[in-house]
Short mmCIF file of C-alpha atoms in Angstrom, two decimals:
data_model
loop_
_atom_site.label_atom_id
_atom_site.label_comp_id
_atom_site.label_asym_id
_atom_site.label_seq_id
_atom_site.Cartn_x
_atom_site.Cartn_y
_atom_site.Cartn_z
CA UNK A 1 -28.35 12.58 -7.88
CA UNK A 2 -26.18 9.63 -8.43
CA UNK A 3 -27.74 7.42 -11.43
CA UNK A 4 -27.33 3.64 -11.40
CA UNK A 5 -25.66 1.55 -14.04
CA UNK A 6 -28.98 -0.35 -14.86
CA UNK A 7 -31.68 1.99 -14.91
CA UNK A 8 -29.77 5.20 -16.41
CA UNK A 9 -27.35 6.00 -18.73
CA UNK A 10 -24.00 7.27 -16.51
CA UNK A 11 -23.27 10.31 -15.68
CA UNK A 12 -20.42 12.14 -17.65
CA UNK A 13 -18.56 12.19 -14.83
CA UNK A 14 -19.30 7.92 -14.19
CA UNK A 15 -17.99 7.66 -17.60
CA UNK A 16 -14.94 9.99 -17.44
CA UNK A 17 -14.06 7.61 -13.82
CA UNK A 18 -14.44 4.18 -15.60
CA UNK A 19 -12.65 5.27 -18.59
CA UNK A 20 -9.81 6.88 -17.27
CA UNK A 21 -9.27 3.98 -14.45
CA UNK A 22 -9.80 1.19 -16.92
CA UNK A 23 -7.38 3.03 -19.54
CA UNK A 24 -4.78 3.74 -16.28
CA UNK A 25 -4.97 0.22 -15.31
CA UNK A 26 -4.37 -1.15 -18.89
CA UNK A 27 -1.02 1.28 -19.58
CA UNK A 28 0.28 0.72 -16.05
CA UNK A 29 -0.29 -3.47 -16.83
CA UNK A 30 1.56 -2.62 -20.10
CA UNK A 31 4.55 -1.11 -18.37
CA UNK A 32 4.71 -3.74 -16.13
CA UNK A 33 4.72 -6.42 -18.83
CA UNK A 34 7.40 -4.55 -21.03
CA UNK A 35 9.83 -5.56 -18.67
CA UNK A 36 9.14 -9.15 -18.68
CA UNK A 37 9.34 -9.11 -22.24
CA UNK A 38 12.47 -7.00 -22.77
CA UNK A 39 14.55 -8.67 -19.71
CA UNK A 40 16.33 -11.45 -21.85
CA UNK A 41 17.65 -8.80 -23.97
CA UNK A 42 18.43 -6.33 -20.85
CA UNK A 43 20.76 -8.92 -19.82
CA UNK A 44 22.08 -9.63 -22.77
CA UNK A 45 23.06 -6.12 -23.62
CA UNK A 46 24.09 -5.08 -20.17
CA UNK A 47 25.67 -8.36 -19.03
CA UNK A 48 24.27 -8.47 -15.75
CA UNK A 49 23.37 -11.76 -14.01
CA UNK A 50 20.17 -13.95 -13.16
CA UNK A 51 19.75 -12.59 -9.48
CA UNK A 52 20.50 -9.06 -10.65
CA UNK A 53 17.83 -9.34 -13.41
CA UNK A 54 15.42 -10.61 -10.63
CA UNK A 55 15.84 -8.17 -8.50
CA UNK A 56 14.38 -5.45 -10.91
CA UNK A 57 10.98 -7.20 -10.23
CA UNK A 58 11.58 -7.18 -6.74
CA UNK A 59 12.58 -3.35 -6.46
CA UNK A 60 9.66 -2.26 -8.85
CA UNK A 61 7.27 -4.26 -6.18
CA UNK A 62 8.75 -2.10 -3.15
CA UNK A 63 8.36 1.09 -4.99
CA UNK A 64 4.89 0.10 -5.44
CA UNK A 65 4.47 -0.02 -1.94
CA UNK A 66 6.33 3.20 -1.25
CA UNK A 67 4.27 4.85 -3.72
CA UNK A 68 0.92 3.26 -2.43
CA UNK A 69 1.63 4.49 0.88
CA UNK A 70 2.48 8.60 0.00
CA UNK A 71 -0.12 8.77 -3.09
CA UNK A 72 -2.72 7.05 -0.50
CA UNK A 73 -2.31 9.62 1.92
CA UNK A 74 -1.93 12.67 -0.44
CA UNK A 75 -5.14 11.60 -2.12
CA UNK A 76 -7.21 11.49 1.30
CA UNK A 77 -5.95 14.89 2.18
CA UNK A 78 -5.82 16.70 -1.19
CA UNK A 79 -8.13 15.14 -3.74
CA UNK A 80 -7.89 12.15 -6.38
CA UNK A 81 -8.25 13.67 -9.17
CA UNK A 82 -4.81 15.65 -8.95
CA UNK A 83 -3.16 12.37 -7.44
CA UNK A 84 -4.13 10.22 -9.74
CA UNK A 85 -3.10 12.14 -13.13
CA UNK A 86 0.34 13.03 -10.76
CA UNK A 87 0.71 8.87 -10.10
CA UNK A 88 0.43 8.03 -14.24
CA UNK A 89 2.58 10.92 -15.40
CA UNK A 90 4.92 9.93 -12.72
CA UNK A 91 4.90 5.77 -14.31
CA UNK A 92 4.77 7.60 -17.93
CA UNK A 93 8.07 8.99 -17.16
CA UNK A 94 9.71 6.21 -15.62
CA UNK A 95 8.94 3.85 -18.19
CA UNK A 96 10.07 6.14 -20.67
CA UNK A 97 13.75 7.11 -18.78
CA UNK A 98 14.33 3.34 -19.21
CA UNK A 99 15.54 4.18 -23.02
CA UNK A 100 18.50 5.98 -21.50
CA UNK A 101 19.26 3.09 -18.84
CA UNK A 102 22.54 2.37 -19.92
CA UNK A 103 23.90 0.36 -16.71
CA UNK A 104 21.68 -2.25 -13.79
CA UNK A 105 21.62 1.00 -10.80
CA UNK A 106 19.62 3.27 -13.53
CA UNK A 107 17.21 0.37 -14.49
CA UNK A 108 16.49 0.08 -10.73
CA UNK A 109 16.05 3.53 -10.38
CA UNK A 110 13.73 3.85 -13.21
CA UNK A 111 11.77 0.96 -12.23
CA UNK A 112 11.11 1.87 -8.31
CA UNK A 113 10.23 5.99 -9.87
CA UNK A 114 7.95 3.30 -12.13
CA UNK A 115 6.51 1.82 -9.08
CA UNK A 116 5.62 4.66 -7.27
CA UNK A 117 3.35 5.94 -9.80
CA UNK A 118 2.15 2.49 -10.16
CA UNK A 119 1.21 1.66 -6.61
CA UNK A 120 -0.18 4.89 -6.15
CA UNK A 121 -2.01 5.03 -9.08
CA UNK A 122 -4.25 1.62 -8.09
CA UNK A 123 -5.83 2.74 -4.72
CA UNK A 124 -6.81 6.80 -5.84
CA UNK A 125 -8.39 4.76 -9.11
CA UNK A 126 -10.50 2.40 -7.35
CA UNK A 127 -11.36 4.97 -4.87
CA UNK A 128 -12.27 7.13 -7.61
CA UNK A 129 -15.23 4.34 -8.43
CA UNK A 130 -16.54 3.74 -5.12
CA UNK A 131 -17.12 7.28 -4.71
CA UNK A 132 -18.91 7.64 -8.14
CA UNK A 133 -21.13 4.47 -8.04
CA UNK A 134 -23.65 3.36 -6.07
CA UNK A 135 -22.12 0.43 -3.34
CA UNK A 136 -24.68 -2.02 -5.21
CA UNK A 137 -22.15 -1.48 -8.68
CA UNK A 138 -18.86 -1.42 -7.17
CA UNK A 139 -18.42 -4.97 -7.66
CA UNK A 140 -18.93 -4.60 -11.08
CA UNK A 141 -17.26 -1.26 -11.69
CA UNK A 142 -13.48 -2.11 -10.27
CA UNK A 143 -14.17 -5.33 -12.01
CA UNK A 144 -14.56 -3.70 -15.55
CA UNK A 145 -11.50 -1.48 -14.33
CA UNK A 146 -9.47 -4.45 -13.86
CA UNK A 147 -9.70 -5.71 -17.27
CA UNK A 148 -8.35 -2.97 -18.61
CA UNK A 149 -5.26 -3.77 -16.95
CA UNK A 150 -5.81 -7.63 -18.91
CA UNK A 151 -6.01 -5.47 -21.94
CA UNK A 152 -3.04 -3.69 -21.36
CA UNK A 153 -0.94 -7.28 -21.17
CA UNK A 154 -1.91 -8.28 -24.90
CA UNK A 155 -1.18 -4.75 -25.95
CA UNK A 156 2.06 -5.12 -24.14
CA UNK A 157 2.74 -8.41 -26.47
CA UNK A 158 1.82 -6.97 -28.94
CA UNK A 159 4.21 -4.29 -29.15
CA UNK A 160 6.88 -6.46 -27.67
CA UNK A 161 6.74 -8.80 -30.60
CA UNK A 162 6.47 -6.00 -32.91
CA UNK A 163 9.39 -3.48 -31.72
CA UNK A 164 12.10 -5.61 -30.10
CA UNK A 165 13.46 -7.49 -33.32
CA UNK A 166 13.13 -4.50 -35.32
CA UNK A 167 14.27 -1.11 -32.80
CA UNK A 168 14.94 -2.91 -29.99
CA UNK A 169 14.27 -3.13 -26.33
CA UNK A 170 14.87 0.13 -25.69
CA UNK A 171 12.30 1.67 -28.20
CA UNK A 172 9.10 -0.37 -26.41
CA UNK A 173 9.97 1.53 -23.06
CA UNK A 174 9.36 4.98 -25.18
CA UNK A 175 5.83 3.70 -25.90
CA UNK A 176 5.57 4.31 -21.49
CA UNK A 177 4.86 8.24 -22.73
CA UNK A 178 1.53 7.36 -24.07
CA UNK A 179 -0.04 7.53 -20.38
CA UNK A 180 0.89 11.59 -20.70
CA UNK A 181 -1.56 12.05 -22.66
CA UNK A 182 -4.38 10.86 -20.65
CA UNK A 183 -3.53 12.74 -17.51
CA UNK A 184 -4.47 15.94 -19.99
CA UNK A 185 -7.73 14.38 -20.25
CA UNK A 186 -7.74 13.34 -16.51
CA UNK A 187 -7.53 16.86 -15.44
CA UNK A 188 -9.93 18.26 -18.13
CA UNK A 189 -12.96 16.39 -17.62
CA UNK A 190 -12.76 14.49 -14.62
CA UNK A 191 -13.79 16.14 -11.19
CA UNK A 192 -14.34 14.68 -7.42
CA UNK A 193 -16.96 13.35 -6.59
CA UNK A 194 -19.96 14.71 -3.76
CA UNK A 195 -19.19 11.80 -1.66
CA UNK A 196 -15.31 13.45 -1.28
CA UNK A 197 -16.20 17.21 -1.20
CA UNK A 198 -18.48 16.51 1.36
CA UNK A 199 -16.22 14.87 3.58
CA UNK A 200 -13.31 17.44 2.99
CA UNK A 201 -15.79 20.17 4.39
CA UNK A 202 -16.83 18.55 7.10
CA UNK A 203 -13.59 17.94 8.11
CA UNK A 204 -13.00 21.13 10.78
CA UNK A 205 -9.05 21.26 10.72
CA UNK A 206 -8.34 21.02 7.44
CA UNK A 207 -4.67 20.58 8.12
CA UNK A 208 -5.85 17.49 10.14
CA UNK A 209 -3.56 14.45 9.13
CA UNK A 210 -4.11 11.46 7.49
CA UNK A 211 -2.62 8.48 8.93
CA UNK A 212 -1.76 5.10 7.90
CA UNK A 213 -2.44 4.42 12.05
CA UNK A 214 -5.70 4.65 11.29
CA UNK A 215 -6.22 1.65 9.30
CA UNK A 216 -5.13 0.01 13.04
CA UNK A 217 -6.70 1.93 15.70
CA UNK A 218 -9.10 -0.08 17.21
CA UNK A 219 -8.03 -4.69 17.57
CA UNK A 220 -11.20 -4.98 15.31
CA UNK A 221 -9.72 -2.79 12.95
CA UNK A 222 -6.29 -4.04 12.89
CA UNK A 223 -7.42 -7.60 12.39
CA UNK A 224 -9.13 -6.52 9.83
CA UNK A 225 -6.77 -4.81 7.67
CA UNK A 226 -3.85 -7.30 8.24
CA UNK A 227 -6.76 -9.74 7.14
CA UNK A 228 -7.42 -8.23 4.22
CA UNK A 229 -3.58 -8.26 3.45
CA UNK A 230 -3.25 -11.48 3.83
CA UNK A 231 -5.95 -12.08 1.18
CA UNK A 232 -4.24 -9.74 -1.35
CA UNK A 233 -0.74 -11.40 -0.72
CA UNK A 234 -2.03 -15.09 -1.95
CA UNK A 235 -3.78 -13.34 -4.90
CA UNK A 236 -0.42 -11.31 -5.97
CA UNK A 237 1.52 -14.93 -5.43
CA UNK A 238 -1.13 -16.81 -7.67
CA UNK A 239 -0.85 -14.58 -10.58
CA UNK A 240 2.81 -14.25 -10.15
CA UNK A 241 3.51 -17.85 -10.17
CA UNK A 242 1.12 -18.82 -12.51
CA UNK A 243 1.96 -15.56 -15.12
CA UNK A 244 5.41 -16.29 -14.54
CA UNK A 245 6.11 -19.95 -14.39
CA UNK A 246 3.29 -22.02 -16.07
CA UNK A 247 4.39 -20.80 -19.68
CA UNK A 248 8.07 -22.18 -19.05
CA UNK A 249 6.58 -25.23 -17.44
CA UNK A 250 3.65 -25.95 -20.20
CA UNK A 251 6.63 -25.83 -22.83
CA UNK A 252 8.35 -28.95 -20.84
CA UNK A 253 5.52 -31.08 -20.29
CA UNK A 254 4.05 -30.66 -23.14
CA UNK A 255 6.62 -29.71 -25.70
CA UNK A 256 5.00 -26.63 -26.90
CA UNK A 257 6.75 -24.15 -28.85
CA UNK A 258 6.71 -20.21 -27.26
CA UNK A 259 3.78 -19.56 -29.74
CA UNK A 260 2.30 -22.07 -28.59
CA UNK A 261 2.84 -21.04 -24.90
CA UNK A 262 1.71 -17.13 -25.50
CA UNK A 263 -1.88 -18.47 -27.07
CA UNK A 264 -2.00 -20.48 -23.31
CA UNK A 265 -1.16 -16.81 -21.90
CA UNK A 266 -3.95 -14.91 -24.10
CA UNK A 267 -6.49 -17.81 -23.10
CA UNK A 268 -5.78 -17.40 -19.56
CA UNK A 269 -6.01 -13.92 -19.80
CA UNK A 270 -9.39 -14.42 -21.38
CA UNK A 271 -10.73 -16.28 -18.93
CA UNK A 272 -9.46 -13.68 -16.41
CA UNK A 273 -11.66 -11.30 -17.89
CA UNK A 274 -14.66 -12.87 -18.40
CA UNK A 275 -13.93 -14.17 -14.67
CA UNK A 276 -13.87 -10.45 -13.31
CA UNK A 277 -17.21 -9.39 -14.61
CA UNK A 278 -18.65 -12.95 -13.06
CA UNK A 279 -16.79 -12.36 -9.77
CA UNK A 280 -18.26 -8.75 -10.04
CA UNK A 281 -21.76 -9.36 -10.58
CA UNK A 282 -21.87 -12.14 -8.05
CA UNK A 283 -19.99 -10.04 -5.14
CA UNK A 284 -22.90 -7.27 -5.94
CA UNK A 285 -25.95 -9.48 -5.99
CA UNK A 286 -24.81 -11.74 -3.19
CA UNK A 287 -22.34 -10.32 -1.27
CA UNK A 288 -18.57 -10.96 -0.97
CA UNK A 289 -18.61 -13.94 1.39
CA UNK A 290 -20.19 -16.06 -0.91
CA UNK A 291 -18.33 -14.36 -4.12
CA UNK A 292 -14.81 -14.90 -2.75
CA UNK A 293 -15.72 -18.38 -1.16
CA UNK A 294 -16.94 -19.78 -4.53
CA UNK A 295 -13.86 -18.04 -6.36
CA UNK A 296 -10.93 -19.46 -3.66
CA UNK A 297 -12.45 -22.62 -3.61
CA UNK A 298 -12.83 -23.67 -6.83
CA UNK A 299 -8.93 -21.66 -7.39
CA UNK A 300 -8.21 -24.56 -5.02
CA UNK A 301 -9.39 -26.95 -6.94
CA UNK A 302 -8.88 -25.67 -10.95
CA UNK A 303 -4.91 -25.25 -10.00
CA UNK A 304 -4.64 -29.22 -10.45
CA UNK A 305 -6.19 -28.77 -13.82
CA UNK A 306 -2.53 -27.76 -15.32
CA UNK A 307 -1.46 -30.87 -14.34
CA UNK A 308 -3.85 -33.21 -16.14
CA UNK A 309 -3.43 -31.33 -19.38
CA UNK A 310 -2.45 -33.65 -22.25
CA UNK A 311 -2.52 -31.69 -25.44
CA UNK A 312 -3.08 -27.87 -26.53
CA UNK A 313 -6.88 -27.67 -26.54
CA UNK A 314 -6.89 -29.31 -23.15
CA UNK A 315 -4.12 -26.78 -21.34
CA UNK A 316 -5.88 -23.75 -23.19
CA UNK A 317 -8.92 -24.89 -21.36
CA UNK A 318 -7.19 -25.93 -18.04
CA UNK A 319 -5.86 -22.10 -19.01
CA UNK A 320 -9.20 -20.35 -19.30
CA UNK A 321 -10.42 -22.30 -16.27
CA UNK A 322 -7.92 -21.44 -14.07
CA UNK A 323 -7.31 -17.90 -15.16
CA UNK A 324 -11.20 -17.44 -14.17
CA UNK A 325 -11.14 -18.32 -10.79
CA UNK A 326 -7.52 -16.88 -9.60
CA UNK A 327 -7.84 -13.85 -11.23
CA UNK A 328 -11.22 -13.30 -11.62
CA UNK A 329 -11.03 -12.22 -7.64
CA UNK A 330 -8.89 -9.02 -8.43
CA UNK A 331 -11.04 -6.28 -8.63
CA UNK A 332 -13.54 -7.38 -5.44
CA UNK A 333 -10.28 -6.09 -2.93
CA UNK A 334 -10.55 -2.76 -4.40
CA UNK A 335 -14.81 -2.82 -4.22
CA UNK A 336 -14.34 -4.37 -0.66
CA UNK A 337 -11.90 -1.86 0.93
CA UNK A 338 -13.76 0.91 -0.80
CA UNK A 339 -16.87 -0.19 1.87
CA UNK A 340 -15.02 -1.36 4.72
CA UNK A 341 -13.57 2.60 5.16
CA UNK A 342 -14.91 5.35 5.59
CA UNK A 343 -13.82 8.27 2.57
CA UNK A 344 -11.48 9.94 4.87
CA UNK A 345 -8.57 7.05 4.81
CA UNK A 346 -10.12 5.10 1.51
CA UNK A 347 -7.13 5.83 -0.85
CA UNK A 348 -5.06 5.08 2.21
CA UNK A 349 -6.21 2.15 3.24
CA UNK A 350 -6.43 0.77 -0.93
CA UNK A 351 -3.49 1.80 -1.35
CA UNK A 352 -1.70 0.52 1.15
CA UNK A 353 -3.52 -2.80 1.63
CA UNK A 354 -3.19 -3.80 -1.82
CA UNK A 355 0.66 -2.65 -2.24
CA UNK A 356 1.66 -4.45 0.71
CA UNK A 357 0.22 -7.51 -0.82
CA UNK A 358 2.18 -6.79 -4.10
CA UNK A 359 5.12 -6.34 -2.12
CA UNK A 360 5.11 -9.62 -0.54
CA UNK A 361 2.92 -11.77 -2.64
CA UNK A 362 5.37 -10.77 -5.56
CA UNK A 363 8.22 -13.25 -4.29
CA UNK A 364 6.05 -16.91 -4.94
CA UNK A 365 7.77 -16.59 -8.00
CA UNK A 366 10.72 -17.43 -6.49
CA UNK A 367 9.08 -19.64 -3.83
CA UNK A 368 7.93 -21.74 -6.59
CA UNK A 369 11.20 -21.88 -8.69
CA UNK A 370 12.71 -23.28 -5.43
CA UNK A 371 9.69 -26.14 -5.32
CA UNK A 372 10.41 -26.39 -9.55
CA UNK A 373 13.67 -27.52 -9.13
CA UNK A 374 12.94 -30.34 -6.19
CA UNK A 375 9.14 -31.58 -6.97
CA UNK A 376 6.76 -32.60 -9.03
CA UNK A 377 4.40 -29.82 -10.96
CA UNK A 378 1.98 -32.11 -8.29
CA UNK A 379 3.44 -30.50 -5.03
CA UNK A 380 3.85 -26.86 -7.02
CA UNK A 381 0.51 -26.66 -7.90
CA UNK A 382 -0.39 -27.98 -4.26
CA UNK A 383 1.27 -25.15 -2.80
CA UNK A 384 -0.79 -22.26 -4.29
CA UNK A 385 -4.07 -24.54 -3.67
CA UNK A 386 -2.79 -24.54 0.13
CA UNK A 387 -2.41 -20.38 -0.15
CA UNK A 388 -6.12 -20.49 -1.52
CA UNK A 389 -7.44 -22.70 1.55
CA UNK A 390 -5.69 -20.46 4.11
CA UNK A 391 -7.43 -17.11 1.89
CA UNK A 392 -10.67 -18.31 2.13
CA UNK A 393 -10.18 -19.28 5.70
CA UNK A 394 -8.95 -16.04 6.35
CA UNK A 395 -11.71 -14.54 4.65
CA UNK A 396 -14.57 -16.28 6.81
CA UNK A 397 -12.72 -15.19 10.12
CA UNK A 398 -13.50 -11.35 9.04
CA UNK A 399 -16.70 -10.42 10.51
CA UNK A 400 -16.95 -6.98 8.21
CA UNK A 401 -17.34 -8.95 5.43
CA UNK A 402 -20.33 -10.94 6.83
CA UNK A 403 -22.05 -7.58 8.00
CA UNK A 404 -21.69 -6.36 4.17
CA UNK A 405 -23.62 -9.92 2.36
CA UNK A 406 -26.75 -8.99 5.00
CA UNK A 407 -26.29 -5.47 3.81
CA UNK A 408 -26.28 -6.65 0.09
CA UNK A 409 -29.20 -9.10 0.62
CA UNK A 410 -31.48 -5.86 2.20
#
C-alpha cells in the first residue's frame, strides 16, 4: 500500500524514484550549463561565428523535443524504468563525444544526440513520481526533483571554473560520463510502479499504439494541451532570458565585475529553490489555480525589481525575489500533467508538452537581445511581465485545472 510522505517513512522504491529523478535532473542541468560556460572558448578554438555559436542552443532545444516525443511514447508502451536509464546514458554519451568535436557540424550533432536523452529523460522522470506518490505529494515531489536540476547548475560552475583554465573546455564535457553510472543503479533498484503494471495488463492488445493524437482527441482535450503549452513556453522564455541576459545586463548598470555577476546567479538560483518547495506545498494544499495565480502574478510584478536595483545587496535580493516566483513554477507542469492524463499517454503527454515549450520558449533569448539593443531594461523587463499576464490568463481559461483545486480542497 502506497505510504505518504508525512505519516510514513517512503518506501524503498519512493526513495530510489526521488533520488534517481532529482540526481537525473541535476546531471542533465549540468550538461546543459557546460555549454554555456565553455562556448566563448568553443569559438575561440574553432573560429566559428556569433549566429553559428547560437545556433548550438537552438539545435540542442529541437533535439529535446525530438527526444521528448519518441522517449514519451516508448515509455507509455514499454515501461519507464528502461526509458529512463536509456534517455541519461543516451545525454551521458553525448556530452561526453563533445571532447572529440573537432569542427561546428560534430558539436551540433553531439548536442541534438544530447537533447534527445535530455527531453526524454524529463517526462519518464516526472512520470516516474506521479505514479509512486500519492496525487496529494506530487506537488511537492517534482518540486524537490526540480532542484536537483538547480543543483546541478552550481556544480556545473563549479567545475567550469575549475577545469577550463587548467585542461580546458574539452575536459569538462568528459565529466558528461558521470550520469553512466547512475543508470547501473537505475536498473538495479528501481522498478515500476502498481499504478503502471496495472494499466499495461489491462490493456487487451498489447501491441495497441500509443499516440501523440491522443493528447488532441476530443476540442476539450486539445484546448487543453495547447493550453498547457502555452504555459510552459513563457516559463522556458523567463528563465532563458533572465539566465541568459540579466548577468550581462547587471554588469552594465551596475558595473559589477563577473564575480560579482555569478554570486547574482547563485542567489537567484537560491531563491529558485526555496521557491519550488513553496510553489510545491502550496499547489498540494490548495490546488494549482491558486498556486500558479499567486506565482505568475507576483513574476509579473518582481520582474521590475531588476530595474530598481542600485547596489549588490539590493540586485542579490531583486535576484532571490525574482528567481522565486519565475522559477519556483517549474516543477507544478510536471505534477499537473501527471493528473490531467490518464497513465496510458502520461510520459507522452509530459514529454511532449514540456519539450515543445523548450523548443519554442528557448528563443526569448534572442527576442530579448533584439529589445536590448533598441530599449530601455524598462520595456525588456515589460515584455516577460506581459508573457506572465497572458500565462496566468491562459491558465484561468483551463477548466481541468479548476476541477483539480475542488478535488484538492475534498
Amino acid at each position: 500500500m502506497e505510504t505518504t510522505v508525512h505519516d510514513h517513512a517512503l518506501t524503498t522504491n519512493q526513495k530510489w524514484t526521488i533520488a534517481s529523478t532529482s540526481a537525473g535532473f541535476a546531471l542533465e542541468n549540468m550538461d546543459v550549463l557546460f555549454l554555456s560556460f565553455a562556448l566563448s572558448s568553443i569559438i575561440a578554438e574553432l573560429h566559428i561565428s556569433g549566429a553559428q555559436a547560437g545556433l548550438i542552443s537552438s539545435i540542442t532545444n529541437l533535439g529535446m523535443l525530438a527526444g521528448g516525443i519518441l522517449f514519451g511514447v516508448i515509455a507509455d508502451r514499454f515501461g519507464r524504468v528502461r526509458t529512463f536509464s536509456h534517455t541519461v546514458f543516451i545525454f551521458a554519451i553525448a556530452t561526453a563525444l563533445m571532447y572529440f568535436a573537432s569542427n561546428i557540424t560534430l558539436i551540433y550533432a553531439c548536442r541534438f544526440l544530447a537533447g534527445v536523452g535530455a527531453g526524454g529523460e524529463y517526462g519518464v522522470g516526472i512520470t516516474l513520481i506521479a505514479e509512486n506518490f500519492k496525487h496529494k505529494n506530487i506537488g511537492k515531489m517534482t518540486s524537490v526533483a526540480a532542484i536537483g536540476g538547480q543543483i546541478g547548475a552550481i556544480l556545473a560552475a563549479i567545475c567550469a571554473s575549475l577545469i577550463i583554465p587548467t585542461l580546458g573546455w574539452r575536459a569538462l564535457f568528459l565529466f558528461g560520463l558521470i550520469p553512466v553510472v547512475l543508470t547501473y543503479f537505475i536498473r538495479r533498484h528501481l522498478h515500476e510502479s502498481d499504478e503502471f503494471i496495472a494499466a499495461k495488463n489491462a490493456v487487451k492488445d498489447p501491441r495497441k499504439r500509443v499516440r501523440i493524437s491522443a493528447l488532441f482527441k476530443t476540442p476539450q482535450l486539445a484546448y487543453q494541451s495547447v493550453a498547457l503549452m502555452v504555459m510552459v513556453i513563457v516559463q522556458i522564455a523567463g528563465y532563458f532570458g533572465l539566465m541568459n541576459w540579466l548577468p550581462s545586463i547587471m554588469q552594465q548598470k551596475l558595473g559589477l565585475s563577473v564575480s560579482g555577476s555569478s554570486l547574482w546567479m547563485i542567489a537567484t538560483i537560491v531563491g529558485m529553490s526555496i521557491g519550488m518547495l513553496t510553489f510545491g506545498s502550496i499547489l498540494d494544499y490548495f490546488g494549482p489555480r491558486r498556486a500558479f495565480g499567486i506565482f505568475l502574478l507576483c513574476s509579473a510584478v518582481s520582474v521590475f525589481g531588476i530595474t530598481l536595483a542600485f547596489n549588490e545587496l539590493t540586485l542579490l535580493f531583486a535576484g532571490a525575489i525574482l528567481g522565486f516566483f519565475s522559477n519556483g513554477m517549474f516543477g507544478g507542469y510536471g505534477a499537473v500533467i501527471s493528473r490531467l492524463y490518464p497513465t496510458e499517454i502520461r510520459s507522452t503527454a509530459n514529454n511532449v508538452i514540456v519539450n515543445v515549450g523548450r523548443a519554442i520558449g528557448g528563443f526569448s533569448s534572442v527576442v530579448i537581445g533584439f529589445l536590448m539593443d533598441r530599449y530601455s531594461l524598462t520595456v525588456v523587463m515589460g515584455f516577460l511581465a506581459v508573457l506572465y499576464v497572458i500565462s496566468f490568463i491562459t491558465m484561468l481559461t483551463i477548466p481541468s485545472l479548476r476541477r483539480l483545486g475542488q478535488v484538492n480542497e475534498g
